[in-house]
Amino acid sequence: MNAGGDGYGIIEDGAVAALDGRIAWVGRRAELPGGWCARIEHDCRGGWLTPGLIDCHTHLVYAGSRAGEFEQRLQGVSYEEIARAGGGIVSTVRATRAASEQELLRQSSRRLAALMAEGVTTVEIKSGYGLDTVTETRILRVARQLGLACATEVKTTFLGAHALPPEYAGRADDYISLVCEEMLPAIHAAGLADAVDAFCEGIGFTPEQTTRLFDKARALGLPVKLHADQLSDLGGAGLAAQHGALSADHLEYSSRASVEAMARAGTTAVLLPGAYYFLRETKLPPIAALRERDVPMALATDCNPGTSPCTSLLLMLNLACTLFRLTPAEALAGVTRHAARALGLQREAGRIAPGLRADLALWEIERPAELAYAFGANPCVGRYYAGTVAPVSA
Ligand code: DI6
Ligand code: FE
């Protein structure tokens, strides 16, 4: 599916040829070059092929559950109040520090399997529930192992600046020094991070602390991205753009000026309707401004135990349309070509085009809008990763 005038780039009665894991040709079956006709390997029987889906923002490696906090929030306690009282992210940090690598791998591979069952072929996984060098390293090692074991590409992101660990209470600048001088260099030297992220927020880190981290990341040659303007406007999306970030994520409170800066810098907007829904947020991200300035809008699950305990990327298509008023075509682009861009993978994945990796999902649907229309449904009937039939589960 290419970006065409119908918004989807539909090719009716199409065919895809793959060679050595890459797409070699795509077009109408009647025009398939002679050499390829002799080697039809998969008859899709009238199903719809899309690029393999890309979940470009997850925190899926963690231990434990926060169902108790969910109950508290239903009694009227806010997410920020829970965090300030020592719960929230820090409670997952306690459970994750206590879990062995094996146990983390076991819990996480179930989450990844659920994503794969919906045609996902690329997933980004962040650290951020360790907040010390040993545990952050363990989380990213587990993420790498998932990538090796699962016929799915895993891109890792170091999110050491996710929250302040209790042992650094009142010493956020010292913690950022630890992140910049010890954690990030060690993780980078071990080849465990493909990008660097931070939570720039009242309950996270300030723009100044974020800038220190970004400067360090850039010095090491690592791309950056940011949890920006989720609960308040600290100018995070603008800051991310200034640093040439791949993406700025959440964006509920982002200003017009930040959107302009993203447009100028080519920073992708990653919208996370699962967190918006689960926190019962009412402030909508600036969709009209993003559209007007042609900022690519990606969509992701934000899979995490506190604000989006969800392993369905298809559900995000529905939520983005229902809550954010995206069109189904925008939503599908948000989990394919724009999601690829949010990971710097636009020349590798996210479209069905010659030269890209042959990652595809096969759907039993009558028209593409069905992917966004039905919620809680899973019409995925096949998954191809790098040109081979891949399991729809781990
Ligand atoms: N924003 C989020 O929505 C997640 N992290 C972040 O920075 C929430 C993480 C959690 O509550 O465990
Ligand atoms: Fe997140």
mmCIF file of C-alpha atoms and ligand atoms in Angstrom:
data_model
loop_
_atom_site.group_PDB
_atom_site.id
_atom_site.type_symbol
_atom_site.label_atom_id
_atom_site.label_comp_id
_atom_site.label_asym_id
_atom_site.label_seq_id
_atom_site.Cartn_x
_atom_site.Cartn_y
_atom_site.Cartn_z
ATOM 1 C CA MET A 1 0.000 0.000 0.000
ATOM 2 C CA ASN A 2 1.562 3.295 -1.062
ATOM 3 C CA ALA A 3 0.405 6.783 -0.177
ATOM 4 C CA GLY A 4 -2.055 7.432 -2.982
ATOM 5 C CA GLY A 5 -4.919 9.822 -3.627
ATOM 6 C CA ASP A 6 -7.460 7.649 -1.801
ATOM 7 C CA GLY A 7 -5.441 8.067 1.391
ATOM 8 C CA TYR A 8 -4.624 4.378 1.499
ATOM 9 C CA GLY A 9 -2.790 3.818 -1.801
ATOM 10 C CA ILE A 10 -4.934 0.825 -2.615
ATOM 11 C CA ILE A 11 -3.815 -1.574 -5.338
ATOM 12 C CA GLU A 12 -6.692 -3.847 -6.333
ATOM 13 C CA ASP A 13 -5.905 -7.422 -7.287
ATOM 14 C CA GLY A 14 -2.290 -6.777 -6.431
ATOM 15 C CA ALA A 15 0.824 -8.860 -6.044
ATOM 16 C CA VAL A 16 4.034 -8.458 -4.063
ATOM 17 C CA ALA A 17 7.331 -10.081 -4.988
ATOM 18 C CA ALA A 18 10.039 -10.534 -2.385
ATOM 19 C CA LEU A 19 13.673 -11.535 -2.767
ATOM 20 C CA ASP A 20 16.176 -12.073 0.036
ATOM 21 C CA GLY A 21 13.784 -10.636 2.600
ATOM 22 C CA ARG A 22 13.143 -7.406 0.681
ATOM 23 C CA ILE A 23 10.271 -6.268 -1.482
ATOM 24 C CA ALA A 24 11.376 -6.580 -5.109
ATOM 25 C CA TRP A 25 8.182 -5.557 -6.861
ATOM 26 C CA VAL A 26 4.622 -4.456 -6.032
ATOM 27 C CA GLY A 27 1.747 -3.698 -8.381
ATOM 28 C CA ARG A 28 -1.267 -5.173 -10.120
ATOM 29 C CA ARG A 29 -1.053 -8.921 -10.502
ATOM 30 C CA ALA A 30 -1.796 -8.659 -14.240
ATOM 31 C CA GLU A 31 1.396 -6.611 -14.619
ATOM 32 C CA LEU A 32 3.651 -8.923 -12.618
ATOM 33 C CA PRO A 33 6.926 -9.254 -14.582
ATOM 34 C CA GLY A 34 7.222 -12.625 -16.302
ATOM 35 C CA GLY A 35 10.020 -14.002 -14.179
ATOM 36 C CA TRP A 36 7.981 -13.735 -11.001
ATOM 37 C CA CYS A 37 4.796 -15.448 -12.277
ATOM 38 C CA ALA A 38 6.303 -18.887 -12.099
ATOM 39 C CA ARG A 39 6.929 -18.654 -8.379
ATOM 40 C CA ILE A 40 3.685 -17.836 -6.628
ATOM 41 C CA GLU A 41 4.240 -18.904 -3.038
ATOM 42 C CA HIS A 42 1.306 -17.479 -1.115
ATOM 43 C CA ASP A 43 -2.171 -16.998 -2.450
ATOM 44 C CA CYS A 44 -3.782 -14.414 -0.178
ATOM 45 C CA ARG A 45 -7.254 -15.472 -1.366
ATOM 46 C CA GLY A 46 -8.663 -12.011 -1.718
ATOM 47 C CA GLY A 47 -7.491 -10.824 1.698
ATOM 48 C CA TRP A 48 -5.955 -7.390 2.192
ATOM 49 C CA LEU A 49 -2.207 -6.949 2.592
ATOM 50 C CA THR A 50 -0.853 -3.965 4.501
ATOM 51 C CA PRO A 51 2.658 -3.208 5.659
ATOM 52 C CA GLY A 52 3.421 -5.080 8.876
ATOM 53 C CA LEU A 53 2.218 -2.832 11.702
ATOM 54 C CA ILE A 54 4.712 -0.856 13.793
ATOM 55 C CA ASP A 55 4.176 -0.094 17.485
ATOM 56 C CA CYS A 56 6.615 2.816 17.865
ATOM 57 C CA HIS A 57 6.200 3.548 21.603
ATOM 58 C CA THR A 58 5.990 0.825 24.261
ATOM 59 C CA HIS A 59 7.324 0.154 27.742
ATOM 60 C CA LEU A 60 6.492 -3.531 27.540
ATOM 61 C CA VAL A 61 9.364 -4.917 29.607
ATOM 62 C CA TYR A 62 8.337 -4.605 33.263
ATOM 63 C CA ALA A 63 7.183 -6.766 36.140
ATOM 64 C CA GLY A 64 4.062 -6.633 38.274
ATOM 65 C CA SER A 65 0.712 -4.947 37.891
ATOM 66 C CA ARG A 66 -0.846 -1.673 39.005
ATOM 67 C CA ALA A 67 -4.458 -2.816 39.258
ATOM 68 C CA GLY A 68 -4.536 -1.532 42.862
ATOM 69 C CA GLU A 69 -3.733 1.987 41.657
ATOM 70 C CA PHE A 70 -6.464 1.664 39.058
ATOM 71 C CA GLU A 71 -8.891 1.030 41.912
ATOM 72 C CA GLN A 72 -7.511 4.076 43.777
ATOM 73 C CA ARG A 73 -7.974 6.268 40.728
ATOM 74 C CA LEU A 74 -11.555 5.069 40.455
ATOM 75 C CA GLN A 75 -12.001 6.370 44.018
ATOM 76 C CA GLY A 76 -10.901 9.803 42.827
ATOM 77 C CA VAL A 77 -7.139 9.871 43.522
ATOM 78 C CA SER A 78 -5.263 11.345 40.530
ATOM 79 C CA TYR A 79 -2.356 9.767 38.630
ATOM 80 C CA GLU A 80 -0.075 12.596 39.768
ATOM 81 C CA GLU A 81 -1.137 12.249 43.422
ATOM 82 C CA ILE A 82 -0.327 8.541 43.331
ATOM 83 C CA ALA A 83 3.069 9.289 41.787
ATOM 84 C CA ARG A 84 3.890 11.989 44.356
ATOM 85 C CA ALA A 85 2.942 9.584 47.186
ATOM 86 C CA GLY A 86 5.617 7.092 46.058
ATOM 87 C CA GLY A 87 3.427 4.908 43.856
ATOM 88 C CA GLY A 88 3.121 5.094 40.109
ATOM 89 C CA ILE A 89 6.226 4.461 38.042
ATOM 90 C CA VAL A 90 8.280 3.872 41.195
ATOM 91 C CA SER A 91 6.058 0.981 42.297
ATOM 92 C CA THR A 92 6.735 -0.767 38.978
ATOM 93 C CA VAL A 93 10.440 -0.006 39.486
ATOM 94 C CA ARG A 94 10.352 -1.942 42.769
ATOM 95 C CA ALA A 95 8.752 -4.974 41.105
ATOM 96 C CA THR A 96 11.068 -4.813 38.097
ATOM 97 C CA ARG A 97 14.257 -4.541 40.177
ATOM 98 C CA ALA A 98 13.152 -7.651 42.073
ATOM 99 C CA ALA A 99 12.453 -9.717 38.939
ATOM 100 C CA SER A 100 15.053 -11.991 37.335
ATOM 101 C CA GLU A 101 15.941 -11.677 33.661
ATOM 102 C CA GLN A 102 14.080 -14.935 32.994
ATOM 103 C CA GLU A 103 10.961 -13.703 34.716
ATOM 104 C CA LEU A 104 11.031 -10.379 32.868
ATOM 105 C CA LEU A 105 11.457 -12.240 29.605
ATOM 106 C CA ARG A 106 8.505 -14.487 30.398
ATOM 107 C CA GLN A 107 6.134 -11.644 31.300
ATOM 108 C CA SER A 108 7.220 -9.476 28.371
ATOM 109 C CA SER A 109 7.060 -12.118 25.679
ATOM 110 C CA ARG A 110 3.362 -12.617 26.396
ATOM 111 C CA ARG A 111 2.791 -8.919 25.729
ATOM 112 C CA LEU A 112 4.833 -9.010 22.550
ATOM 113 C CA ALA A 113 2.933 -12.102 21.403
ATOM 114 C CA ALA A 114 -0.363 -10.215 21.720
ATOM 115 C CA LEU A 115 0.981 -7.413 19.516
ATOM 116 C CA MET A 116 2.306 -9.887 16.943
ATOM 117 C CA ALA A 117 -1.078 -11.576 16.745
ATOM 118 C CA GLU A 118 -2.391 -8.285 15.321
ATOM 119 C CA GLY A 119 0.147 -8.152 12.500
ATOM 120 C CA VAL A 120 2.861 -6.161 14.273
ATOM 121 C CA THR A 121 6.337 -6.739 12.779
ATOM 122 C CA THR A 122 8.308 -3.897 14.445
ATOM 123 C CA VAL A 123 8.145 -2.779 18.077
ATOM 124 C CA GLU A 124 9.976 -0.114 20.001
ATOM 125 C CA ILE A 125 10.693 -1.020 23.631
ATOM 126 C CA LYS A 126 11.842 1.491 26.248
ATOM 127 C CA SER A 127 13.659 0.873 29.491
ATOM 128 C CA GLY A 128 12.703 3.117 32.395
ATOM 129 C CA TYR A 129 11.504 0.750 35.126
ATOM 130 C CA GLY A 130 14.998 0.062 36.480
ATOM 131 C CA LEU A 131 16.375 3.534 37.187
ATOM 132 C CA ASP A 132 19.734 2.033 38.140
ATOM 133 C CA THR A 133 22.462 0.813 35.806
ATOM 134 C CA VAL A 134 22.009 -2.887 36.549
ATOM 135 C CA THR A 135 18.244 -2.989 36.042
ATOM 136 C CA GLU A 136 18.099 -0.614 33.074
ATOM 137 C CA THR A 137 20.704 -2.859 31.406
ATOM 138 C CA ARG A 138 18.690 -5.975 32.249
ATOM 139 C CA ILE A 139 15.516 -4.505 30.745
ATOM 140 C CA LEU A 140 17.258 -3.592 27.498
ATOM 141 C CA ARG A 141 18.935 -7.015 27.311
ATOM 142 C CA VAL A 142 15.494 -8.602 27.622
ATOM 143 C CA ALA A 143 14.236 -6.312 24.833
ATOM 144 C CA ARG A 144 17.116 -7.416 22.593
ATOM 145 C CA GLN A 145 16.412 -11.085 23.394
ATOM 146 C CA LEU A 146 12.760 -10.623 22.441
ATOM 147 C CA GLY A 147 13.923 -9.267 19.085
ATOM 148 C CA LEU A 148 16.144 -12.288 18.477
ATOM 149 C CA ALA A 149 13.514 -14.811 19.515
ATOM 150 C CA CYS A 150 10.360 -13.449 17.923
ATOM 151 C CA ALA A 151 10.554 -12.750 14.144
ATOM 152 C CA THR A 152 9.834 -9.108 14.945
ATOM 153 C CA GLU A 153 12.206 -6.164 14.779
ATOM 154 C CA VAL A 154 12.776 -4.628 18.204
ATOM 155 C CA LYS A 155 14.176 -1.090 18.463
ATOM 156 C CA THR A 156 15.351 -0.240 21.970
ATOM 157 C CA THR A 157 15.167 3.147 23.690
ATOM 158 C CA PHE A 158 16.975 4.088 26.893
ATOM 159 C CA LEU A 159 14.534 5.894 29.213
ATOM 160 C CA GLY A 160 16.649 6.163 32.378
ATOM 161 C CA ALA A 161 15.141 9.637 32.864
ATOM 162 C CA HIS A 162 11.622 8.274 33.355
ATOM 163 C CA ALA A 163 11.189 9.061 37.068
ATOM 164 C CA LEU A 164 13.317 9.875 40.080
ATOM 165 C CA PRO A 165 14.246 6.694 41.989
ATOM 166 C CA PRO A 166 13.554 6.911 45.748
ATOM 167 C CA GLU A 167 17.249 6.789 46.649
ATOM 168 C CA TYR A 168 17.699 10.121 44.807
ATOM 169 C CA ALA A 169 14.698 11.892 46.393
ATOM 170 C CA GLY A 170 15.306 15.648 46.346
ATOM 171 C CA ARG A 171 18.433 15.202 44.172
ATOM 172 C CA ALA A 172 17.122 15.150 40.622
ATOM 173 C CA ASP A 173 20.192 16.906 39.185
ATOM 174 C CA ASP A 174 22.473 14.292 40.754
ATOM 175 C CA TYR A 175 20.322 11.547 39.271
ATOM 176 C CA ILE A 176 20.588 13.147 35.810
ATOM 177 C CA SER A 177 24.371 13.224 36.306
ATOM 178 C CA LEU A 178 24.276 9.484 37.018
ATOM 179 C CA VAL A 179 22.134 8.911 33.919
ATOM 180 C CA CYS A 180 24.482 10.995 31.729
ATOM 181 C CA GLU A 181 27.836 9.965 33.154
ATOM 182 C CA GLU A 182 27.315 6.328 34.092
ATOM 183 C CA MET A 183 24.122 4.692 32.818
ATOM 184 C CA LEU A 184 23.967 5.997 29.267
ATOM 185 C CA PRO A 185 27.678 5.462 28.481
ATOM 186 C CA ALA A 186 27.530 1.892 29.851
ATOM 187 C CA ILE A 187 24.356 1.057 27.962
ATOM 188 C CA HIS A 188 25.686 2.634 24.786
ATOM 189 C CA ALA A 189 28.979 0.736 25.081
ATOM 190 C CA ALA A 190 27.027 -2.518 25.402
ATOM 191 C CA GLY A 191 25.127 -1.678 22.199
ATOM 192 C CA LEU A 192 21.809 -1.810 24.026
ATOM 193 C CA ALA A 193 20.210 1.507 23.027
ATOM 194 C CA ASP A 194 19.045 2.608 19.577
ATOM 195 C CA ALA A 195 17.688 5.930 20.929
ATOM 196 C CA VAL A 196 17.312 7.996 24.114
ATOM 197 C CA ASP A 197 14.067 9.275 25.652
ATOM 198 C CA ALA A 198 13.033 11.210 28.791
ATOM 199 C CA PHE A 199 9.838 12.132 30.646
ATOM 200 C CA CYS A 200 9.778 15.952 30.615
ATOM 201 C CA GLU A 201 7.011 16.780 33.079
ATOM 202 C CA GLY A 202 6.230 18.213 36.524
ATOM 203 C CA ILE A 203 6.432 14.682 37.956
ATOM 204 C CA GLY A 204 9.346 13.847 35.650
ATOM 205 C CA PHE A 205 12.311 16.004 34.621
ATOM 206 C CA THR A 206 12.669 19.683 33.749
ATOM 207 C CA PRO A 207 13.496 21.009 30.281
ATOM 208 C CA GLU A 208 17.009 21.865 31.575
ATOM 209 C CA GLN A 209 17.602 18.308 32.814
ATOM 210 C CA THR A 210 16.211 16.954 29.548
ATOM 211 C CA THR A 211 18.603 19.195 27.622
ATOM 212 C CA ARG A 212 21.597 17.826 29.544
ATOM 213 C CA LEU A 213 20.580 14.302 28.638
ATOM 214 C CA PHE A 214 19.936 15.158 24.986
ATOM 215 C CA ASP A 215 23.330 16.847 24.683
ATOM 216 C CA LYS A 216 24.963 13.697 26.017
ATOM 217 C CA ALA A 217 22.940 11.450 23.693
ATOM 218 C CA ARG A 218 23.844 13.534 20.672
ATOM 219 C CA ALA A 219 27.519 13.476 21.676
ATOM 220 C CA LEU A 220 27.320 9.678 21.584
ATOM 221 C CA GLY A 221 25.577 9.806 18.198
ATOM 222 C CA LEU A 222 22.241 8.513 19.498
ATOM 223 C CA PRO A 223 18.905 9.878 18.220
ATOM 224 C CA VAL A 224 16.515 11.343 20.784
ATOM 225 C CA LYS A 225 12.747 11.374 21.380
ATOM 226 C CA LEU A 226 10.658 12.773 24.224
ATOM 227 C CA HIS A 227 7.589 12.178 26.402
ATOM 228 C CA ALA A 228 6.360 15.725 25.951
ATOM 229 C CA ASP A 229 3.439 17.807 27.207
ATOM 230 C CA GLN A 230 1.386 14.839 28.446
ATOM 231 C CA LEU A 231 0.048 16.430 31.652
ATOM 232 C CA SER A 232 1.152 20.061 31.284
ATOM 233 C CA ASP A 233 2.893 22.344 28.794
ATOM 234 C CA LEU A 234 6.583 22.589 29.639
ATOM 235 C CA GLY A 235 7.400 23.267 26.000
ATOM 236 C CA GLY A 236 8.653 19.694 25.672
ATOM 237 C CA ALA A 237 7.650 19.137 22.053
ATOM 238 C CA GLY A 238 9.412 22.357 21.022
ATOM 239 C CA LEU A 239 12.486 21.324 22.991
ATOM 240 C CA ALA A 240 12.502 17.915 21.304
ATOM 241 C CA ALA A 241 12.252 19.594 17.887
ATOM 242 C CA GLN A 242 15.136 21.942 18.729
ATOM 243 C CA HIS A 243 17.264 18.865 19.343
ATOM 244 C CA GLY A 244 16.226 17.301 16.043
ATOM 245 C CA ALA A 245 14.274 14.556 17.837
ATOM 246 C CA LEU A 246 12.859 11.668 15.830
ATOM 247 C CA SER A 247 9.563 12.087 17.670
ATOM 248 C CA ALA A 248 7.722 13.964 20.391
ATOM 249 C CA ASP A 249 5.146 11.763 22.074
ATOM 250 C CA HIS A 250 1.778 12.362 23.871
ATOM 251 C CA LEU A 251 1.418 16.135 23.100
ATOM 252 C CA GLU A 252 -1.953 16.764 24.770
ATOM 253 C CA TYR A 253 -0.760 20.132 26.141
ATOM 254 C CA SER A 254 1.567 21.115 23.270
ATOM 255 C CA SER A 255 1.355 24.728 22.105
ATOM 256 C CA ARG A 256 1.029 26.015 18.571
ATOM 257 C CA ALA A 257 4.649 27.200 18.772
ATOM 258 C CA SER A 258 5.805 23.659 19.604
ATOM 259 C CA VAL A 259 3.865 22.263 16.649
ATOM 260 C CA GLU A 260 5.527 24.846 14.388
ATOM 261 C CA ALA A 261 8.932 23.822 15.714
ATOM 262 C CA MET A 262 8.142 20.145 15.058
ATOM 263 C CA ALA A 263 7.106 20.953 11.495
ATOM 264 C CA ARG A 264 10.347 22.839 10.857
ATOM 265 C CA ALA A 265 12.503 20.091 12.374
ATOM 266 C CA GLY A 266 10.720 17.150 10.741
ATOM 267 C CA THR A 267 9.888 15.647 14.163
ATOM 268 C CA THR A 268 7.103 13.046 14.074
ATOM 269 C CA ALA A 269 4.159 13.387 16.477
ATOM 270 C CA VAL A 270 3.405 10.125 18.301
ATOM 271 C CA LEU A 271 -0.164 10.129 19.620
ATOM 272 C CA LEU A 272 -1.033 7.754 22.444
ATOM 273 C CA PRO A 273 -4.812 7.512 22.714
ATOM 274 C CA GLY A 274 -4.613 4.571 25.157
ATOM 275 C CA ALA A 275 -3.057 6.777 27.853
ATOM 276 C CA TYR A 276 -5.479 9.611 27.036
ATOM 277 C CA TYR A 277 -8.391 7.215 27.488
ATOM 278 C CA PHE A 278 -7.116 5.416 30.571
ATOM 279 C CA LEU A 279 -6.320 8.668 32.441
ATOM 280 C CA ARG A 280 -9.678 10.105 31.345
ATOM 281 C CA GLU A 281 -7.803 13.101 29.939
ATOM 282 C CA THR A 282 -10.004 15.762 28.405
ATOM 283 C CA LYS A 283 -7.413 18.002 26.753
ATOM 284 C CA LEU A 284 -7.029 16.831 23.167
ATOM 285 C CA PRO A 285 -3.678 16.882 21.368
ATOM 286 C CA PRO A 286 -3.521 19.689 18.748
ATOM 287 C CA ILE A 287 -4.628 17.507 15.834
ATOM 288 C CA ALA A 288 -5.814 20.376 13.617
ATOM 289 C CA ALA A 289 -2.505 22.226 13.981
ATOM 290 C CA LEU A 290 -0.507 19.040 13.331
ATOM 291 C CA ARG A 291 -2.557 18.401 10.190
ATOM 292 C CA GLU A 292 -2.281 21.965 9.022
ATOM 293 C CA ARG A 293 1.511 21.939 9.389
ATOM 294 C CA ASP A 294 1.808 18.461 7.829
ATOM 295 C CA VAL A 295 3.462 16.979 10.894
ATOM 296 C CA PRO A 296 3.295 13.195 10.438
ATOM 297 C CA MET A 297 1.094 11.643 13.122
ATOM 298 C CA ALA A 298 2.074 8.172 14.352
ATOM 299 C CA LEU A 299 0.004 6.101 16.783
ATOM 300 C CA ALA A 300 1.245 3.645 19.395
ATOM 301 C CA THR A 301 0.013 1.632 22.360
ATOM 302 C CA ASP A 302 2.338 3.175 25.029
ATOM 303 C CA CYS A 303 1.969 -0.338 26.539
ATOM 304 C CA ASN A 304 2.826 0.245 30.221
ATOM 305 C CA PRO A 305 1.333 -0.748 33.575
ATOM 306 C CA GLY A 306 0.361 2.750 34.748
ATOM 307 C CA THR A 307 -1.341 4.664 31.959
ATOM 308 C CA SER A 308 -1.963 2.196 29.141
ATOM 309 C CA PRO A 309 -1.962 -1.454 30.187
ATOM 310 C CA CYS A 310 -2.835 -2.479 26.671
ATOM 311 C CA THR A 311 -1.355 -4.795 24.061
ATOM 312 C CA SER A 312 -3.688 -4.031 21.161
ATOM 313 C CA LEU A 313 -2.405 -1.692 18.472
ATOM 314 C CA LEU A 314 -5.635 -2.141 16.499
ATOM 315 C CA LEU A 315 -7.570 -0.757 19.450
ATOM 316 C CA MET A 316 -5.440 2.412 19.147
ATOM 317 C CA LEU A 317 -6.723 2.884 15.587
ATOM 318 C CA ASN A 318 -10.271 2.883 16.866
ATOM 319 C CA LEU A 319 -9.499 5.157 19.833
ATOM 320 C CA ALA A 320 -7.611 7.616 17.603
ATOM 321 C CA CYS A 321 -10.604 7.865 15.281
ATOM 322 C CA THR A 322 -13.242 7.960 18.021
ATOM 323 C CA LEU A 323 -11.469 10.237 20.513
ATOM 324 C CA PHE A 324 -9.085 12.280 18.325
ATOM 325 C CA ARG A 325 -11.207 12.265 15.136
ATOM 326 C CA LEU A 326 -8.453 10.880 12.936
ATOM 327 C CA THR A 327 -9.666 9.307 9.713
ATOM 328 C CA PRO A 328 -9.184 5.538 9.395
ATOM 329 C CA ALA A 329 -6.627 6.233 6.641
ATOM 330 C CA GLU A 330 -4.683 8.568 8.955
ATOM 331 C CA ALA A 331 -4.846 5.945 11.699
ATOM 332 C CA LEU A 332 -3.473 3.224 9.423
ATOM 333 C CA ALA A 333 -0.669 5.530 8.227
ATOM 334 C CA GLY A 334 -0.014 6.203 11.925
ATOM 335 C CA VAL A 335 0.878 2.570 12.616
ATOM 336 C CA THR A 336 2.763 2.034 9.349
ATOM 337 C CA ARG A 337 4.684 4.711 7.484
ATOM 338 C CA HIS A 338 4.570 7.449 10.118
ATOM 339 C CA ALA A 339 5.436 4.979 12.884
ATOM 340 C CA ALA A 340 8.460 3.918 10.821
ATOM 341 C CA ARG A 341 9.538 7.551 10.667
ATOM 342 C CA ALA A 342 9.201 7.927 14.431
ATOM 343 C CA LEU A 343 11.858 5.208 14.680
ATOM 344 C CA GLY A 344 14.071 6.440 11.846
ATOM 345 C CA LEU A 345 13.112 3.332 9.854
ATOM 346 C CA GLN A 346 11.415 5.005 6.882
ATOM 347 C CA ARG A 347 13.817 3.373 4.435
ATOM 348 C CA GLU A 348 13.349 -0.022 6.038
ATOM 349 C CA ALA A 349 9.698 -0.572 6.965
ATOM 350 C CA GLY A 350 6.205 0.920 7.043
ATOM 351 C CA ARG A 351 5.311 0.795 3.335
ATOM 352 C CA ILE A 352 4.978 -1.836 0.642
ATOM 353 C CA ALA A 353 7.621 -0.515 -1.715
ATOM 354 C CA PRO A 354 10.635 -1.986 -3.514
ATOM 355 C CA GLY A 355 13.772 -2.086 -1.388
ATOM 356 C CA LEU A 356 11.987 -2.154 1.962
ATOM 357 C CA ARG A 357 11.970 -5.231 4.159
ATOM 358 C CA ALA A 358 9.146 -7.580 3.184
ATOM 359 C CA ASP A 359 7.120 -7.132 6.391
ATOM 360 C CA LEU A 360 3.430 -7.610 5.697
ATOM 361 C CA ALA A 361 0.168 -8.311 7.475
ATOM 362 C CA LEU A 362 -2.745 -10.132 5.876
ATOM 363 C CA TRP A 363 -6.314 -9.279 6.910
ATOM 364 C CA GLU A 364 -9.670 -10.863 6.388
ATOM 365 C CA ILE A 365 -11.600 -7.622 5.862
ATOM 366 C CA GLU A 366 -13.674 -6.090 3.087
ATOM 367 C CA ARG A 367 -12.168 -2.599 3.224
ATOM 368 C CA PRO A 368 -9.285 -1.032 5.128
ATOM 369 C CA ALA A 369 -11.466 1.212 7.310
ATOM 370 C CA GLU A 370 -12.492 -1.994 9.102
ATOM 371 C CA LEU A 371 -9.128 -2.043 10.856
ATOM 372 C CA ALA A 372 -10.135 1.119 12.708
ATOM 373 C CA TYR A 373 -13.865 0.479 12.861
ATOM 374 C CA ALA A 374 -14.133 -2.735 14.849
ATOM 375 C CA PHE A 375 -12.727 -2.658 18.366
ATOM 376 C CA GLY A 376 -11.758 -5.764 20.275
ATOM 377 C CA ALA A 377 -11.712 -7.623 16.960
ATOM 378 C CA ASN A 378 -8.679 -9.165 15.334
ATOM 379 C CA PRO A 379 -9.024 -9.864 11.608
ATOM 380 C CA CYS A 380 -5.289 -10.625 11.145
ATOM 381 C CA VAL A 381 -4.880 -13.956 9.346
ATOM 382 C CA GLY A 382 -1.216 -13.823 8.397
ATOM 383 C CA ARG A 383 2.092 -12.124 9.119
ATOM 384 C CA TYR A 384 5.263 -12.019 7.037
ATOM 385 C CA TYR A 385 8.559 -10.863 8.491
ATOM 386 C CA ALA A 386 11.456 -10.235 6.099
ATOM 387 C CA GLY A 387 9.688 -12.195 3.401
ATOM 388 C CA THR A 388 8.931 -15.345 5.322
ATOM 389 C CA VAL A 389 5.718 -16.501 6.885
ATOM 390 C CA ALA A 390 6.089 -15.603 10.522
ATOM 391 C CA PRO A 391 4.084 -16.888 13.434
ATOM 392 C CA VAL A 392 1.302 -14.598 14.611
ATOM 393 C CA SER A 393 2.420 -15.378 18.151
ATOM 394 C CA ALA A 394 5.764 -15.700 19.934
HETATM 395 N N1 DI6 B 1 4.200 8.612 30.505
HETATM 396 C C1 DI6 B 1 3.367 7.579 30.511
HETATM 397 O O1 DI6 B 1 2.235 7.606 30.133
HETATM 398 C C2 DI6 B 1 4.102 6.407 31.012
HETATM 399 N N2 DI6 B 1 5.404 6.918 31.197
HETATM 400 C C3 DI6 B 1 5.419 8.198 30.923
HETATM 401 O O2 DI6 B 1 6.419 8.873 31.005
HETATM 402 C C4 DI6 B 1 3.507 5.962 32.311
HETATM 403 C C5 DI6 B 1 4.381 5.034 33.047
HETATM 404 C C6 DI6 B 1 3.743 4.485 34.297
HETATM 405 O O3 DI6 B 1 2.844 5.069 34.907
HETATM 406 O O4 DI6 B 1 4.210 3.397 34.684
HETATM 407 FE FE FE B 2 5.269 6.246 27.281
#
